[in-house]
Short mmCIF file of C-alpha atoms and ligand atoms in Angstrom, two decimals:
data_model
loop_
_atom_site.label_atom_id
_atom_site.label_comp_id
_atom_site.label_asym_id
_atom_site.label_seq_id
_atom_site.Cartn_x
_atom_site.Cartn_y
_atom_site.Cartn_z
CA MET A 1 0.00 0.00 0.00
CA LYS A 2 1.22 3.46 -0.85
CA THR A 3 -0.06 6.75 0.52
CA THR A 4 0.05 9.91 -1.54
CA GLU A 5 -0.62 13.28 -0.01
CA ILE A 6 -2.01 15.92 -2.34
CA ARG A 7 -1.39 19.47 -1.18
CA ILE A 8 -3.05 22.63 -2.39
CA ILE A 9 -2.00 26.20 -1.78
CA VAL A 10 -4.69 28.78 -1.05
CA TYR A 11 -3.70 32.45 -0.96
CA GLU A 12 -6.01 34.42 1.30
CA TYR A 13 -6.46 38.19 1.27
CA GLN A 14 -8.39 40.31 3.74
CA SER A 15 -9.70 42.77 1.19
CA ILE A 16 -9.84 43.46 -2.52
CA ASP A 17 -7.28 46.27 -2.08
CA GLU A 18 -4.57 43.68 -1.41
CA LEU A 19 -4.98 42.11 -4.86
CA SER A 20 -3.02 43.14 -7.95
CA GLY A 21 -4.62 45.75 -10.18
CA ASP A 22 -5.59 43.11 -12.77
CA ASP A 23 -7.18 40.86 -10.17
CA GLN A 24 -9.04 43.79 -8.60
CA ASN A 25 -10.45 44.74 -11.97
CA LEU A 26 -11.54 41.18 -12.72
CA LEU A 27 -13.17 40.83 -9.32
CA GLN A 28 -14.98 44.17 -9.68
CA ASN A 29 -16.44 42.83 -12.93
CA ALA A 30 -17.62 39.67 -11.15
CA ARG A 31 -19.17 41.73 -8.34
CA ARG A 32 -20.92 44.04 -10.78
CA ILE A 33 -22.52 41.25 -12.79
CA THR A 34 -24.06 39.58 -9.72
CA ALA A 35 -26.67 42.37 -9.81
CA THR A 36 -28.27 41.07 -13.00
CA ALA A 37 -28.27 37.35 -12.14
CA TYR A 38 -31.61 35.67 -12.74
CA ALA A 39 -32.04 33.84 -9.45
CA PRO A 40 -35.70 34.18 -8.36
CA TYR A 41 -35.76 30.67 -6.83
CA SER A 42 -32.62 30.65 -4.69
CA GLY A 43 -32.09 34.37 -4.17
CA PHE A 44 -28.39 33.55 -4.48
CA HIS A 45 -26.83 35.84 -7.06
CA VAL A 46 -23.52 34.71 -8.51
CA GLY A 47 -21.28 36.64 -10.90
CA ALA A 48 -18.25 35.37 -12.81
CA ALA A 49 -15.67 37.28 -14.84
CA VAL A 50 -13.28 35.46 -17.16
CA LEU A 51 -10.01 37.03 -18.29
CA LEU A 52 -8.73 35.87 -21.69
CA GLU A 53 -5.15 35.99 -22.93
CA ASN A 54 -6.11 38.78 -25.36
CA GLY A 55 -7.16 40.94 -22.40
CA THR A 56 -10.88 40.55 -23.01
CA ILE A 57 -13.06 40.14 -19.93
CA VAL A 58 -16.23 38.10 -20.35
CA THR A 59 -18.85 38.14 -17.61
CA GLY A 60 -21.78 35.89 -16.76
CA ASN A 61 -24.19 35.20 -13.94
CA ASN A 62 -26.45 32.37 -12.82
CA GLN A 63 -29.58 31.80 -14.85
CA GLU A 64 -32.23 29.83 -12.98
CA ASN A 65 -35.30 28.05 -14.29
CA SER A 66 -38.61 26.92 -12.80
CA ALA A 67 -37.50 23.44 -13.87
CA TYR A 68 -34.51 23.70 -11.54
CA PRO A 69 -31.91 21.55 -13.34
CA SER A 70 -32.39 23.57 -16.52
CA GLY A 71 -30.65 26.58 -14.97
CA LEU A 72 -26.92 27.20 -15.20
CA CYS A 73 -24.25 28.53 -12.86
CA ALA A 74 -22.50 31.84 -13.41
CA GLU A 75 -19.11 30.25 -14.03
CA ARG A 76 -20.34 28.11 -16.90
CA VAL A 77 -22.42 30.92 -18.42
CA ALA A 78 -19.27 33.08 -18.55
CA MET A 79 -16.87 30.32 -19.55
CA PHE A 80 -19.04 28.91 -22.33
CA TYR A 81 -19.68 32.38 -23.75
CA ALA A 82 -15.93 33.04 -23.73
CA ASN A 83 -15.10 29.75 -25.41
CA ALA A 84 -17.89 30.18 -27.96
CA ASN A 85 -16.87 33.69 -28.98
CA TYR A 86 -13.09 33.50 -28.51
CA PRO A 87 -12.31 29.84 -29.26
CA GLU A 88 -8.60 30.55 -29.79
CA ALA A 89 -8.07 32.58 -26.62
CA SER A 90 -6.78 30.77 -23.56
CA VAL A 91 -8.39 31.51 -20.22
CA LYS A 92 -6.01 33.23 -17.81
CA ALA A 93 -8.25 33.77 -14.78
CA ILE A 94 -11.77 33.68 -13.42
CA ALA A 95 -13.17 35.72 -10.56
CA ILE A 96 -16.36 34.61 -8.83
CA SER A 97 -18.53 36.65 -6.49
CA ALA A 98 -21.89 35.96 -4.86
CA ALA A 99 -24.51 37.98 -3.03
CA LYS A 100 -27.50 37.17 -0.84
CA ASN A 101 -30.06 39.99 -0.63
CA ALA A 102 -27.59 42.15 -2.57
CA VAL A 103 -24.92 41.69 0.13
CA LEU A 104 -21.61 39.98 -0.61
CA VAL A 105 -21.46 36.54 1.07
CA ASN A 106 -19.24 36.20 4.13
CA GLU A 107 -17.21 33.14 3.18
CA PRO A 108 -15.50 32.95 -0.21
CA VAL A 109 -17.93 31.43 -2.72
CA LYS A 110 -16.96 27.92 -3.86
CA PRO A 111 -17.70 26.71 -7.40
CA CYS A 112 -19.91 23.61 -7.66
CA GLY A 113 -18.49 20.32 -8.91
CA SER A 114 -19.84 20.70 -12.43
CA CYS A 115 -18.26 24.14 -12.76
CA ARG A 116 -14.94 22.78 -11.50
CA GLN A 117 -15.10 20.17 -14.24
CA ALA A 118 -15.85 22.85 -16.85
CA LEU A 119 -12.90 24.92 -15.60
CA ALA A 120 -10.67 21.84 -15.78
CA GLU A 121 -11.69 21.33 -19.40
CA ALA A 122 -10.68 24.89 -20.31
CA GLU A 123 -7.29 24.38 -18.67
CA VAL A 124 -6.63 21.18 -20.60
CA ARG A 125 -8.00 22.65 -23.82
CA PHE A 126 -5.62 25.61 -23.82
CA GLY A 127 -2.81 24.05 -21.82
CA THR A 128 -2.46 26.96 -19.41
CA PRO A 129 -3.38 27.20 -15.73
CA ILE A 130 -6.41 29.27 -14.76
CA ARG A 131 -6.07 31.58 -11.78
CA ILE A 132 -9.19 31.41 -9.62
CA ILE A 133 -10.37 34.26 -7.38
CA LEU A 134 -13.16 33.48 -4.89
CA ASP A 135 -14.84 36.47 -3.31
CA GLY A 136 -16.15 36.87 0.24
CA GLN A 137 -16.46 39.50 3.00
CA ASP A 138 -14.27 37.59 5.44
CA SER A 139 -11.58 36.81 2.91
CA ILE A 140 -10.76 36.46 -0.76
CA MET A 141 -9.17 33.17 -1.81
CA VAL A 142 -6.86 32.86 -4.80
CA LEU A 143 -5.80 29.55 -6.34
CA ASN A 144 -3.21 29.20 -9.05
CA GLY A 145 -4.89 26.46 -11.05
CA VAL A 146 -7.90 24.15 -11.26
CA GLU A 147 -5.80 21.32 -9.78
CA SER A 148 -6.26 23.14 -6.47
CA LEU A 149 -10.05 22.97 -6.81
CA LEU A 150 -10.40 19.57 -8.43
CA PRO A 151 -7.51 17.22 -7.79
CA LEU A 152 -7.53 13.79 -9.44
CA SER A 153 -9.84 15.12 -12.13
CA PHE A 154 -11.19 13.23 -15.11
CA SER A 155 -9.91 14.58 -18.42
CA LYS A 156 -9.37 13.59 -22.03
CA LYS A 157 -6.28 11.61 -21.10
CA ASP A 158 -8.59 9.18 -19.30
CA LEU A 159 -10.71 8.50 -22.39
N1 THU B 201 -24.45 28.79 -8.35
C1 THU B 201 -23.55 29.36 -9.22
O1 THU B 201 -23.92 30.14 -10.10
N2 THU B 201 -22.26 29.03 -9.09
C2 THU B 201 -21.76 28.22 -8.13
O2 THU B 201 -20.58 27.91 -8.15
C3 THU B 201 -22.63 27.71 -7.07
C4 THU B 201 -24.08 27.87 -7.31
C5 THU B 201 -25.86 29.14 -8.48
C6 THU B 201 -26.73 28.02 -8.97
C7 THU B 201 -28.08 28.45 -8.43
O3 THU B 201 -28.65 29.37 -9.34
C8 THU B 201 -27.74 29.20 -7.15
O4 THU B 201 -26.36 29.54 -7.24
C9 THU B 201 -27.98 28.40 -5.89
O5 THU B 201 -27.36 27.18 -5.95
#
């Protein structure tokens, strides 16, 4: 029997002011787009901003549906729009913010499993790590790649 320990590094910041200018800008875009999320069922408004290698920022938010599973998370709305419209541009970073009753959540928002898988696909597709910024009142977490969110992931190499 062999034991393997998998370690992840999480960078934590106390406020948005501690981030680099580029990260601040990306996170401000994510915060801004939470306002127009369509989330009448959960009341949980999520915003995502994707930074592409060409400098373009694409934003998206969660889109719910009365048939619940037909809705889609903010991360995938933004990521799929980016990949559809800029299929050659690698994804450098994604910032994610969330608000309840128009107030930023306390703990950093964590992407769901399906969104982690979609982020992993974009990393493999373009062959570059995606920086991930998770927003919260108490702290802002930054991860330097999807491996830190979804270790031991399934990808095309497993097919
Ligand atoms: N949601 C996101 O948009 N992203 C996440 O990473 C977690 C959850 C949305 C889905 C649903 O509209 C609402 O938040 C509550 O789960």
